[in-house]
């Protein structure tokens, strides 16, 4: 069953009426409703285009968080073969919010890592809603070290509201683990590509996205803080999240203009949740287009390229 966002309610009514007509026709074969249903379908398709033509930053946040968007596991299952998951940080525990291991991408050996939110109540609790603890970032560091040792490109899939802020995580060195993971990204002598597939929240995302190339799906978001968190701090009112989303410049379009990301990956009309396979295919093509030139670069050139990329951030403005 399609889950509709708040701003999609008018669309839900039209698509619901079309489905009701078809249900009546299925119950009574003598009824011919296809003409009326087709008219409603066209009206719904036109409305969908209008709704998604100029999404506000807050609406982009809502789409990025849609529960039906393909998640990290979906991308790994569809795009990678011979995936062998590796678990644990060899220190404390295995964090199920972070998944990763050895795999092949278009028959090229790689290491893939990512944050997994889960797709139902049980898996979301198990995955901690994609919010990694210190052991998750230390697992990612271990996988990146493995990739560097054997000369394997690293593909990172970012989808997290942010690092887990719980007391235990802080006691086990959450900020240190994030900093070490970010540092390890910058030190890699192999190609690293990061894709923001949904939410890119705070340092929890940066720890996986300090890469040679960073791309975002069209309706994903990437920000230092959530709009609700920003509104709570600045205005003491989480309901001002719409204003905060505007101010944060968290959309793929703004971040591309600012030079924070390198590529925007188009989504199907209505968002990745309406056609997950099309979104996954687009991400696969984007990874290949970025990986091919990077694979020809020497380790020192890759490190220098990554260093220059991040030192240059801030040199562009939105008017540039």
PDB file of C-alpha atoms in Angstrom, residues 13-314:
ATOM      1  CA  UNK A  13      -7.603  11.204  -2.765  1.00  0.00           C
ATOM      2  CA  UNK A  14      -7.459  11.063  -6.565  1.00  0.00           C
ATOM      3  CA  UNK A  15      -5.464   7.820  -6.721  1.00  0.00           C
ATOM      4  CA  UNK A  16      -7.780   6.355  -4.066  1.00  0.00           C
ATOM      5  CA  UNK A  17     -10.874   7.167  -6.145  1.00  0.00           C
ATOM      6  CA  UNK A  18      -9.327   5.532  -9.240  1.00  0.00           C
ATOM      7  CA  UNK A  19      -8.564   2.394  -7.239  1.00  0.00           C
ATOM      8  CA  UNK A  20     -12.104   2.346  -5.791  1.00  0.00           C
ATOM      9  CA  UNK A  21     -13.565   2.438  -9.307  1.00  0.00           C
ATOM     10  CA  UNK A  22     -11.362  -0.442 -10.417  1.00  0.00           C
ATOM     11  CA  UNK A  23     -12.274  -2.424  -7.291  1.00  0.00           C
ATOM     12  CA  UNK A  24     -15.978  -1.973  -8.116  1.00  0.00           C
ATOM     13  CA  UNK A  25     -15.317  -3.164 -11.676  1.00  0.00           C
ATOM     14  CA  UNK A  26     -13.510  -6.249 -10.386  1.00  0.00           C
ATOM     15  CA  UNK A  27     -16.531  -7.044  -8.199  1.00  0.00           C
ATOM     16  CA  UNK A  28     -19.002  -6.474 -11.039  1.00  0.00           C
ATOM     17  CA  UNK A  29     -17.729  -7.471 -14.474  1.00  0.00           C
ATOM     18  CA  UNK A  30     -20.589  -5.642 -16.195  1.00  0.00           C
ATOM     19  CA  UNK A  31     -19.302  -2.250 -15.009  1.00  0.00           C
ATOM     20  CA  UNK A  32     -17.039  -0.348 -17.406  1.00  0.00           C
ATOM     21  CA  UNK A  33     -15.117   2.250 -15.439  1.00  0.00           C
ATOM     22  CA  UNK A  34     -11.810   2.275 -17.297  1.00  0.00           C
ATOM     23  CA  UNK A  35     -12.468   5.605 -19.024  1.00  0.00           C
ATOM     24  CA  UNK A  36     -13.250   7.376 -15.728  1.00  0.00           C
ATOM     25  CA  UNK A  37     -10.328   5.643 -13.978  1.00  0.00           C
ATOM     26  CA  UNK A  38      -7.929   6.610 -16.788  1.00  0.00           C
ATOM     27  CA  UNK A  39      -9.038  10.245 -16.487  1.00  0.00           C
ATOM     28  CA  UNK A  40      -8.313  10.136 -12.758  1.00  0.00           C
ATOM     29  CA  UNK A  41      -4.923   8.527 -13.483  1.00  0.00           C
ATOM     30  CA  UNK A  42      -4.016  11.385 -15.814  1.00  0.00           C
ATOM     31  CA  UNK A  43      -5.148  13.957 -13.260  1.00  0.00           C
ATOM     32  CA  UNK A  44      -3.036  12.213 -10.597  1.00  0.00           C
ATOM     33  CA  UNK A  45       0.017  12.083 -12.888  1.00  0.00           C
ATOM     34  CA  UNK A  46      -0.271  15.803 -13.640  1.00  0.00           C
ATOM     35  CA  UNK A  47      -0.666  16.594  -9.943  1.00  0.00           C
ATOM     36  CA  UNK A  48       2.396  14.480  -9.111  1.00  0.00           C
ATOM     37  CA  UNK A  49       4.487  16.507 -11.570  1.00  0.00           C
ATOM     38  CA  UNK A  50       3.199  19.776 -10.073  1.00  0.00           C
ATOM     39  CA  UNK A  51       3.893  18.635  -6.496  1.00  0.00           C
ATOM     40  CA  UNK A  52       7.466  17.537  -7.232  1.00  0.00           C
ATOM     41  CA  UNK A  53       8.362  20.289  -9.697  1.00  0.00           C
ATOM     42  CA  UNK A  54       9.588  22.734  -7.040  1.00  0.00           C
ATOM     43  CA  UNK A  55       9.780  20.989  -3.689  1.00  0.00           C
ATOM     44  CA  UNK A  56      10.581  23.224  -0.728  1.00  0.00           C
ATOM     45  CA  UNK A  57      13.564  22.183   1.436  1.00  0.00           C
ATOM     46  CA  UNK A  58      11.206  20.945   4.169  1.00  0.00           C
ATOM     47  CA  UNK A  59       9.282  18.815   1.697  1.00  0.00           C
ATOM     48  CA  UNK A  60      12.599  17.426   0.452  1.00  0.00           C
ATOM     49  CA  UNK A  61      13.309  16.392   4.053  1.00  0.00           C
ATOM     50  CA  UNK A  62       9.978  14.588   4.184  1.00  0.00           C
ATOM     51  CA  UNK A  63      10.684  12.749   0.919  1.00  0.00           C
ATOM     52  CA  UNK A  64      14.229  11.848   2.073  1.00  0.00           C
ATOM     53  CA  UNK A  65      12.737  10.242   5.198  1.00  0.00           C
ATOM     54  CA  UNK A  66       9.977   8.349   3.377  1.00  0.00           C
ATOM     55  CA  UNK A  67       9.857   4.809   4.835  1.00  0.00           C
ATOM     56  CA  UNK A  68       9.417   3.237   1.398  1.00  0.00           C
ATOM     57  CA  UNK A  69      12.603   4.698  -0.110  1.00  0.00           C
ATOM     58  CA  UNK A  70      15.167   2.011  -0.958  1.00  0.00           C
ATOM     59  CA  UNK A  71      17.676   1.661   1.858  1.00  0.00           C
ATOM     60  CA  UNK A  72      21.301   0.559   2.015  1.00  0.00           C
ATOM     61  CA  UNK A  73      20.477  -3.173   2.005  1.00  0.00           C
ATOM     62  CA  UNK A  74      18.310  -2.761  -1.097  1.00  0.00           C
ATOM     63  CA  UNK A  75      21.178  -1.085  -2.981  1.00  0.00           C
ATOM     64  CA  UNK A  76      23.693  -3.706  -1.885  1.00  0.00           C
ATOM     65  CA  UNK A  77      21.382  -6.581  -2.877  1.00  0.00           C
ATOM     66  CA  UNK A  78      20.680  -5.057  -6.304  1.00  0.00           C
ATOM     67  CA  UNK A  79      24.015  -3.527  -7.321  1.00  0.00           C
ATOM     68  CA  UNK A  80      26.660  -5.769  -5.752  1.00  0.00           C
ATOM     69  CA  UNK A  81      27.435  -9.438  -6.262  1.00  0.00           C
ATOM     70  CA  UNK A  82      29.344 -11.890  -4.047  1.00  0.00           C
ATOM     71  CA  UNK A  83      28.624  -9.637  -1.063  1.00  0.00           C
ATOM     72  CA  UNK A  84      30.340 -11.018   2.033  1.00  0.00           C
ATOM     73  CA  UNK A  85      29.304  -9.097   5.169  1.00  0.00           C
ATOM     74  CA  UNK A  86      31.941  -8.448   7.829  1.00  0.00           C
ATOM     75  CA  UNK A  87      30.867  -7.820  11.402  1.00  0.00           C
ATOM     76  CA  UNK A  88      32.230  -6.230  14.556  1.00  0.00           C
ATOM     77  CA  UNK A  89      34.787  -3.606  15.452  1.00  0.00           C
ATOM     78  CA  UNK A  90      37.165  -6.154  17.082  1.00  0.00           C
ATOM     79  CA  UNK A  91      36.815  -4.184  20.298  1.00  0.00           C
ATOM     80  CA  UNK A  92      33.305  -3.981  21.722  1.00  0.00           C
ATOM     81  CA  UNK A  93      30.424  -5.233  19.569  1.00  0.00           C
ATOM     82  CA  UNK A  94      28.791  -5.371  16.158  1.00  0.00           C
ATOM     83  CA  UNK A  95      26.614  -2.349  15.352  1.00  0.00           C
ATOM     84  CA  UNK A  96      23.705  -3.366  13.131  1.00  0.00           C
ATOM     85  CA  UNK A  97      23.103   0.254  12.071  1.00  0.00           C
ATOM     86  CA  UNK A  98      26.237  -0.073   9.922  1.00  0.00           C
ATOM     87  CA  UNK A  99      26.532  -2.839   7.364  1.00  0.00           C
ATOM     88  CA  UNK A 100      29.421  -3.541   5.063  1.00  0.00           C
ATOM     89  CA  UNK A 101      31.818  -6.038   3.620  1.00  0.00           C
ATOM     90  CA  UNK A 102      33.582  -7.309   0.520  1.00  0.00           C
ATOM     91  CA  UNK A 103      31.695  -7.395  -2.765  1.00  0.00           C
ATOM     92  CA  UNK A 104      31.940  -6.975  -6.516  1.00  0.00           C
ATOM     93  CA  UNK A 105      30.544  -3.993  -8.368  1.00  0.00           C
ATOM     94  CA  UNK A 106      30.242  -4.697 -12.099  1.00  0.00           C
ATOM     95  CA  UNK A 107      32.723  -7.514 -11.437  1.00  0.00           C
ATOM     96  CA  UNK A 108      35.249  -5.147  -9.814  1.00  0.00           C
ATOM     97  CA  UNK A 109      36.237  -6.081  -6.231  1.00  0.00           C
ATOM     98  CA  UNK A 110      35.236  -3.345  -3.781  1.00  0.00           C
ATOM     99  CA  UNK A 111      34.438  -2.711  -0.136  1.00  0.00           C
ATOM    100  CA  UNK A 112      30.917  -1.393   0.444  1.00  0.00           C
ATOM    101  CA  UNK A 113      29.738   0.193   3.693  1.00  0.00           C
ATOM    102  CA  UNK A 114      26.561   1.996   4.625  1.00  0.00           C
ATOM    103  CA  UNK A 115      23.969   2.889   7.228  1.00  0.00           C
ATOM    104  CA  UNK A 116      20.807   0.777   7.231  1.00  0.00           C
ATOM    105  CA  UNK A 117      17.560   2.109   8.766  1.00  0.00           C
ATOM    106  CA  UNK A 118      15.416  -1.017   8.429  1.00  0.00           C
ATOM    107  CA  UNK A 119      12.036  -1.350   6.730  1.00  0.00           C
ATOM    108  CA  UNK A 120       9.634  -2.486   9.462  1.00  0.00           C
ATOM    109  CA  UNK A 121       9.307  -2.063  13.215  1.00  0.00           C
ATOM    110  CA  UNK A 122      11.477  -5.067  14.096  1.00  0.00           C
ATOM    111  CA  UNK A 123      14.307  -4.251  11.681  1.00  0.00           C
ATOM    112  CA  UNK A 124      14.231  -0.530  12.532  1.00  0.00           C
ATOM    113  CA  UNK A 125      14.729  -1.324  16.215  1.00  0.00           C
ATOM    114  CA  UNK A 126      17.491  -3.803  15.364  1.00  0.00           C
ATOM    115  CA  UNK A 127      19.197  -1.223  13.110  1.00  0.00           C
ATOM    116  CA  UNK A 128      18.613   1.593  15.632  1.00  0.00           C
ATOM    117  CA  UNK A 129      16.929   3.608  12.836  1.00  0.00           C
ATOM    118  CA  UNK A 130      20.271   3.989  11.063  1.00  0.00           C
ATOM    119  CA  UNK A 131      21.903   5.817  13.989  1.00  0.00           C
ATOM    120  CA  UNK A 132      25.343   4.302  14.498  1.00  0.00           C
ATOM    121  CA  UNK A 133      27.108   3.909  17.814  1.00  0.00           C
ATOM    122  CA  UNK A 134      30.927   4.180  18.201  1.00  0.00           C
ATOM    123  CA  UNK A 135      31.396   0.514  17.335  1.00  0.00           C
ATOM    124  CA  UNK A 136      29.642   1.142  14.007  1.00  0.00           C
ATOM    125  CA  UNK A 137      32.150   3.807  13.033  1.00  0.00           C
ATOM    126  CA  UNK A 138      35.023   1.627  14.243  1.00  0.00           C
ATOM    127  CA  UNK A 139      33.692  -1.215  12.095  1.00  0.00           C
ATOM    128  CA  UNK A 140      33.695   1.175   9.136  1.00  0.00           C
ATOM    129  CA  UNK A 141      37.299   2.153   9.934  1.00  0.00           C
ATOM    130  CA  UNK A 142      38.275  -1.540   9.994  1.00  0.00           C
ATOM    131  CA  UNK A 143      36.670  -2.087   6.600  1.00  0.00           C
ATOM    132  CA  UNK A 144      38.355   1.004   5.137  1.00  0.00           C
ATOM    133  CA  UNK A 145      41.741  -0.192   6.438  1.00  0.00           C
ATOM    134  CA  UNK A 146      41.088  -3.564   4.796  1.00  0.00           C
ATOM    135  CA  UNK A 147      40.238  -1.807   1.513  1.00  0.00           C
ATOM    136  CA  UNK A 148      43.410   0.284   1.692  1.00  0.00           C
ATOM    137  CA  UNK A 149      45.570  -2.753   2.418  1.00  0.00           C
ATOM    138  CA  UNK A 150      44.303  -4.706  -0.602  1.00  0.00           C
ATOM    139  CA  UNK A 151      43.780  -1.784  -2.985  1.00  0.00           C
ATOM    140  CA  UNK A 152      39.984  -2.009  -3.144  1.00  0.00           C
ATOM    141  CA  UNK A 153      37.762   1.011  -3.899  1.00  0.00           C
ATOM    142  CA  UNK A 154      35.357   2.001  -1.125  1.00  0.00           C
ATOM    143  CA  UNK A 155      31.678   2.658  -1.888  1.00  0.00           C
ATOM    144  CA  UNK A 156      29.736   4.287   0.973  1.00  0.00           C
ATOM    145  CA  UNK A 157      25.951   4.591   1.102  1.00  0.00           C
ATOM    146  CA  UNK A 158      24.855   7.300   3.530  1.00  0.00           C
ATOM    147  CA  UNK A 159      21.398   7.298   5.117  1.00  0.00           C
ATOM    148  CA  UNK A 160      21.238   8.393   8.741  1.00  0.00           C
ATOM    149  CA  UNK A 161      19.480  11.024  10.866  1.00  0.00           C
ATOM    150  CA  UNK A 162      22.829  11.319  12.673  1.00  0.00           C
ATOM    151  CA  UNK A 163      25.031   9.399  15.089  1.00  0.00           C
ATOM    152  CA  UNK A 164      23.254   7.872  18.081  1.00  0.00           C
ATOM    153  CA  UNK A 165      23.293  10.435  20.958  1.00  0.00           C
ATOM    154  CA  UNK A 166      22.723   7.991  23.831  1.00  0.00           C
ATOM    155  CA  UNK A 167      24.679   8.016  27.081  1.00  0.00           C
ATOM    156  CA  UNK A 168      26.397   4.685  26.407  1.00  0.00           C
ATOM    157  CA  UNK A 169      27.552   5.837  22.981  1.00  0.00           C
ATOM    158  CA  UNK A 170      29.038   8.999  24.455  1.00  0.00           C
ATOM    159  CA  UNK A 171      30.758   6.998  27.193  1.00  0.00           C
ATOM    160  CA  UNK A 172      32.364   4.750  24.580  1.00  0.00           C
ATOM    161  CA  UNK A 173      33.778   7.702  22.617  1.00  0.00           C
ATOM    162  CA  UNK A 174      31.212   8.610  19.989  1.00  0.00           C
ATOM    163  CA  UNK A 175      32.850  11.874  18.878  1.00  0.00           C
ATOM    164  CA  UNK A 176      36.310  10.275  18.783  1.00  0.00           C
ATOM    165  CA  UNK A 177      35.026   7.394  16.661  1.00  0.00           C
ATOM    166  CA  UNK A 178      33.383   9.792  14.192  1.00  0.00           C
ATOM    167  CA  UNK A 179      36.563  11.874  13.996  1.00  0.00           C
ATOM    168  CA  UNK A 180      38.694   8.751  13.396  1.00  0.00           C
ATOM    169  CA  UNK A 181      36.351   7.539  10.658  1.00  0.00           C
ATOM    170  CA  UNK A 182      36.483  10.945   8.939  1.00  0.00           C
ATOM    171  CA  UNK A 183      40.269  10.941   9.234  1.00  0.00           C
ATOM    172  CA  UNK A 184      40.468   7.442   7.755  1.00  0.00           C
ATOM    173  CA  UNK A 185      38.347   8.507   4.760  1.00  0.00           C
ATOM    174  CA  UNK A 186      40.795  11.322   4.050  1.00  0.00           C
ATOM    175  CA  UNK A 187      43.850   9.053   4.347  1.00  0.00           C
ATOM    176  CA  UNK A 188      42.743   6.307   1.961  1.00  0.00           C
ATOM    177  CA  UNK A 189      45.038   5.586  -0.970  1.00  0.00           C
ATOM    178  CA  UNK A 190      42.154   3.981  -2.878  1.00  0.00           C
ATOM    179  CA  UNK A 191      39.151   5.583  -4.615  1.00  0.00           C
ATOM    180  CA  UNK A 192      36.262   6.426  -2.299  1.00  0.00           C
ATOM    181  CA  UNK A 193      32.771   7.305  -3.492  1.00  0.00           C
ATOM    182  CA  UNK A 194      29.897   8.296  -1.199  1.00  0.00           C
ATOM    183  CA  UNK A 195      26.235   8.470  -2.158  1.00  0.00           C
ATOM    184  CA  UNK A 196      23.649  10.225   0.031  1.00  0.00           C
ATOM    185  CA  UNK A 197      20.623   8.001  -0.616  1.00  0.00           C
ATOM    186  CA  UNK A 198      18.269   9.548   1.958  1.00  0.00           C
ATOM    187  CA  UNK A 199      19.261  11.558   5.016  1.00  0.00           C
ATOM    188  CA  UNK A 200      22.815  12.766   5.482  1.00  0.00           C
ATOM    189  CA  UNK A 201      22.700  13.879   9.083  1.00  0.00           C
ATOM    190  CA  UNK A 202      25.547  15.682  10.869  1.00  0.00           C
ATOM    191  CA  UNK A 203      28.946  14.132  11.672  1.00  0.00           C
ATOM    192  CA  UNK A 204      27.361  10.706  11.455  1.00  0.00           C
ATOM    193  CA  UNK A 205      27.125  11.250   7.693  1.00  0.00           C
ATOM    194  CA  UNK A 206      30.428  13.115   7.242  1.00  0.00           C
ATOM    195  CA  UNK A 207      32.256  10.095   8.718  1.00  0.00           C
ATOM    196  CA  UNK A 208      31.148   8.121   5.636  1.00  0.00           C
ATOM    197  CA  UNK A 209      31.168  10.978   3.132  1.00  0.00           C
ATOM    198  CA  UNK A 210      34.677  12.470   3.224  1.00  0.00           C
ATOM    199  CA  UNK A 211      35.265  10.926  -0.186  1.00  0.00           C
ATOM    200  CA  UNK A 212      36.847  11.724  -3.554  1.00  0.00           C
ATOM    201  CA  UNK A 213      33.369  12.014  -5.039  1.00  0.00           C
ATOM    202  CA  UNK A 214      30.140  12.706  -3.183  1.00  0.00           C
ATOM    203  CA  UNK A 215      26.789  12.408  -4.950  1.00  0.00           C
ATOM    204  CA  UNK A 216      23.233  12.883  -3.733  1.00  0.00           C
ATOM    205  CA  UNK A 217      19.924  11.577  -4.935  1.00  0.00           C
ATOM    206  CA  UNK A 218      17.737  14.445  -6.120  1.00  0.00           C
ATOM    207  CA  UNK A 219      15.428  14.431  -3.087  1.00  0.00           C
ATOM    208  CA  UNK A 220      17.966  13.494  -0.406  1.00  0.00           C
ATOM    209  CA  UNK A 221      19.257  15.973   2.189  1.00  0.00           C
ATOM    210  CA  UNK A 222      22.684  16.566   3.756  1.00  0.00           C
ATOM    211  CA  UNK A 223      23.118  18.879   6.725  1.00  0.00           C
ATOM    212  CA  UNK A 224      24.996  19.585   9.924  1.00  0.00           C
ATOM    213  CA  UNK A 225      21.749  19.226  11.923  1.00  0.00           C
ATOM    214  CA  UNK A 226      18.123  18.286  11.339  1.00  0.00           C
ATOM    215  CA  UNK A 227      15.670  21.156  10.703  1.00  0.00           C
ATOM    216  CA  UNK A 228      13.825  20.277  13.919  1.00  0.00           C
ATOM    217  CA  UNK A 229      17.059  20.340  15.942  1.00  0.00           C
ATOM    218  CA  UNK A 230      18.139  23.620  14.383  1.00  0.00           C
ATOM    219  CA  UNK A 231      14.740  25.206  15.098  1.00  0.00           C
ATOM    220  CA  UNK A 232      14.848  24.002  18.711  1.00  0.00           C
ATOM    221  CA  UNK A 233      18.251  25.615  19.247  1.00  0.00           C
ATOM    222  CA  UNK A 234      17.711  28.887  17.371  1.00  0.00           C
ATOM    223  CA  UNK A 235      14.057  29.613  18.111  1.00  0.00           C
ATOM    224  CA  UNK A 236      13.306  27.219  21.010  1.00  0.00           C
ATOM    225  CA  UNK A 237      10.492  25.926  18.817  1.00  0.00           C
ATOM    226  CA  UNK A 238      10.787  22.708  16.786  1.00  0.00           C
ATOM    227  CA  UNK A 239       7.697  23.745  14.793  1.00  0.00           C
ATOM    228  CA  UNK A 240       9.825  26.297  12.959  1.00  0.00           C
ATOM    229  CA  UNK A 241      11.482  23.448  11.053  1.00  0.00           C
ATOM    230  CA  UNK A 242      10.344  24.856   7.698  1.00  0.00           C
ATOM    231  CA  UNK A 243      12.275  28.090   8.245  1.00  0.00           C
ATOM    232  CA  UNK A 244      15.267  26.096   9.513  1.00  0.00           C
ATOM    233  CA  UNK A 245      15.234  23.839   6.439  1.00  0.00           C
ATOM    234  CA  UNK A 246      15.359  26.921   4.197  1.00  0.00           C
ATOM    235  CA  UNK A 247      18.278  28.412   6.138  1.00  0.00           C
ATOM    236  CA  UNK A 248      20.339  25.202   6.315  1.00  0.00           C
ATOM    237  CA  UNK A 249      20.788  24.882   2.525  1.00  0.00           C
ATOM    238  CA  UNK A 250      20.461  21.120   2.835  1.00  0.00           C
ATOM    239  CA  UNK A 251      19.128  20.226  -0.625  1.00  0.00           C
ATOM    240  CA  UNK A 252      21.198  18.542  -3.318  1.00  0.00           C
ATOM    241  CA  UNK A 253      20.707  21.566  -5.576  1.00  0.00           C
ATOM    242  CA  UNK A 254      22.103  24.064  -3.036  1.00  0.00           C
ATOM    243  CA  UNK A 255      24.976  21.792  -2.024  1.00  0.00           C
ATOM    244  CA  UNK A 256      25.975  21.260  -5.640  1.00  0.00           C
ATOM    245  CA  UNK A 257      26.127  25.030  -6.151  1.00  0.00           C
ATOM    246  CA  UNK A 258      28.211  25.368  -2.976  1.00  0.00           C
ATOM    247  CA  UNK A 259      30.675  22.710  -4.149  1.00  0.00           C
ATOM    248  CA  UNK A 260      29.956  20.361  -1.236  1.00  0.00           C
ATOM    249  CA  UNK A 261      28.829  17.554  -3.566  1.00  0.00           C
ATOM    250  CA  UNK A 262      29.939  16.605  -7.067  1.00  0.00           C
ATOM    251  CA  UNK A 263      26.827  15.175  -8.683  1.00  0.00           C
ATOM    252  CA  UNK A 264      23.033  15.065  -8.367  1.00  0.00           C
ATOM    253  CA  UNK A 265      21.469  11.711  -9.254  1.00  0.00           C
ATOM    254  CA  UNK A 266      17.970  12.058 -10.734  1.00  0.00           C
ATOM    255  CA  UNK A 267      15.077  10.262  -9.059  1.00  0.00           C
ATOM    256  CA  UNK A 268      11.911   8.855 -10.637  1.00  0.00           C
ATOM    257  CA  UNK A 269       8.946  11.237 -10.692  1.00  0.00           C
ATOM    258  CA  UNK A 270       7.455  11.243  -7.206  1.00  0.00           C
ATOM    259  CA  UNK A 271      10.681  10.176  -5.519  1.00  0.00           C
ATOM    260  CA  UNK A 272      12.677   6.965  -5.200  1.00  0.00           C
ATOM    261  CA  UNK A 273       9.873   5.410  -3.155  1.00  0.00           C
ATOM    262  CA  UNK A 274       7.586   5.305  -6.223  1.00  0.00           C
ATOM    263  CA  UNK A 275      10.052   3.342  -8.356  1.00  0.00           C
ATOM    264  CA  UNK A 276      12.859   1.912  -6.199  1.00  0.00           C
ATOM    265  CA  UNK A 277      14.396  -0.100  -9.037  1.00  0.00           C
ATOM    266  CA  UNK A 278      14.778   2.987 -11.250  1.00  0.00           C
ATOM    267  CA  UNK A 279      16.469   4.862  -8.391  1.00  0.00           C
ATOM    268  CA  UNK A 280      18.823   1.945  -7.695  1.00  0.00           C
ATOM    269  CA  UNK A 281      19.731   1.700 -11.387  1.00  0.00           C
ATOM    270  CA  UNK A 282      20.490   5.447 -11.513  1.00  0.00           C
ATOM    271  CA  UNK A 283      22.752   5.140  -8.473  1.00  0.00           C
ATOM    272  CA  UNK A 284      24.588   2.210 -10.055  1.00  0.00           C
ATOM    273  CA  UNK A 285      25.252   4.220 -13.224  1.00  0.00           C
ATOM    274  CA  UNK A 286      26.484   7.196 -11.176  1.00  0.00           C
ATOM    275  CA  UNK A 287      28.882   5.024  -9.155  1.00  0.00           C
ATOM    276  CA  UNK A 288      30.348   3.542 -12.322  1.00  0.00           C
ATOM    277  CA  UNK A 289      30.777   6.959 -13.979  1.00  0.00           C
ATOM    278  CA  UNK A 290      32.681   8.254 -10.930  1.00  0.00           C
ATOM    279  CA  UNK A 291      34.661   5.089 -10.243  1.00  0.00           C
ATOM    280  CA  UNK A 292      36.136   4.644 -13.728  1.00  0.00           C
ATOM    281  CA  UNK A 293      38.354   7.791 -13.756  1.00  0.00           C
ATOM    282  CA  UNK A 294      39.282   7.418 -10.072  1.00  0.00           C
ATOM    283  CA  UNK A 295      40.484   3.840 -10.624  1.00  0.00           C
ATOM    284  CA  UNK A 296      43.196   5.159 -12.952  1.00  0.00           C
ATOM    285  CA  UNK A 297      44.693   7.466 -10.308  1.00  0.00           C
ATOM    286  CA  UNK A 298      47.711   6.640  -8.127  1.00  0.00           C
ATOM    287  CA  UNK A 299      47.290   6.512  -4.312  1.00  0.00           C
ATOM    288  CA  UNK A 300      49.102   9.821  -3.725  1.00  0.00           C
ATOM    289  CA  UNK A 301      47.004  11.517  -6.411  1.00  0.00           C
ATOM    290  CA  UNK A 302      43.776  10.219  -4.809  1.00  0.00           C
ATOM    291  CA  UNK A 303      44.788  11.570  -1.390  1.00  0.00           C
ATOM    292  CA  UNK A 304      45.782  14.926  -2.884  1.00  0.00           C
ATOM    293  CA  UNK A 305      42.537  15.100  -4.887  1.00  0.00           C
ATOM    294  CA  UNK A 306      40.482  14.432  -1.750  1.00  0.00           C
ATOM    295  CA  UNK A 307      42.449  16.985   0.265  1.00  0.00           C
ATOM    296  CA  UNK A 308      41.944  19.676  -2.380  1.00  0.00           C
ATOM    297  CA  UNK A 309      38.231  18.901  -2.632  1.00  0.00           C
ATOM    298  CA  UNK A 310      37.628  19.554   1.055  1.00  0.00           C
ATOM    299  CA  UNK A 311      39.960  22.549   1.319  1.00  0.00           C
ATOM    300  CA  UNK A 312      38.045  24.148  -1.567  1.00  0.00           C
ATOM    301  CA  UNK A 313      34.672  23.818   0.140  1.00  0.00           C
ATOM    302  CA  UNK A 314      33.499  27.306   1.056  1.00  0.00           C
TER     303      UNK A 314
END
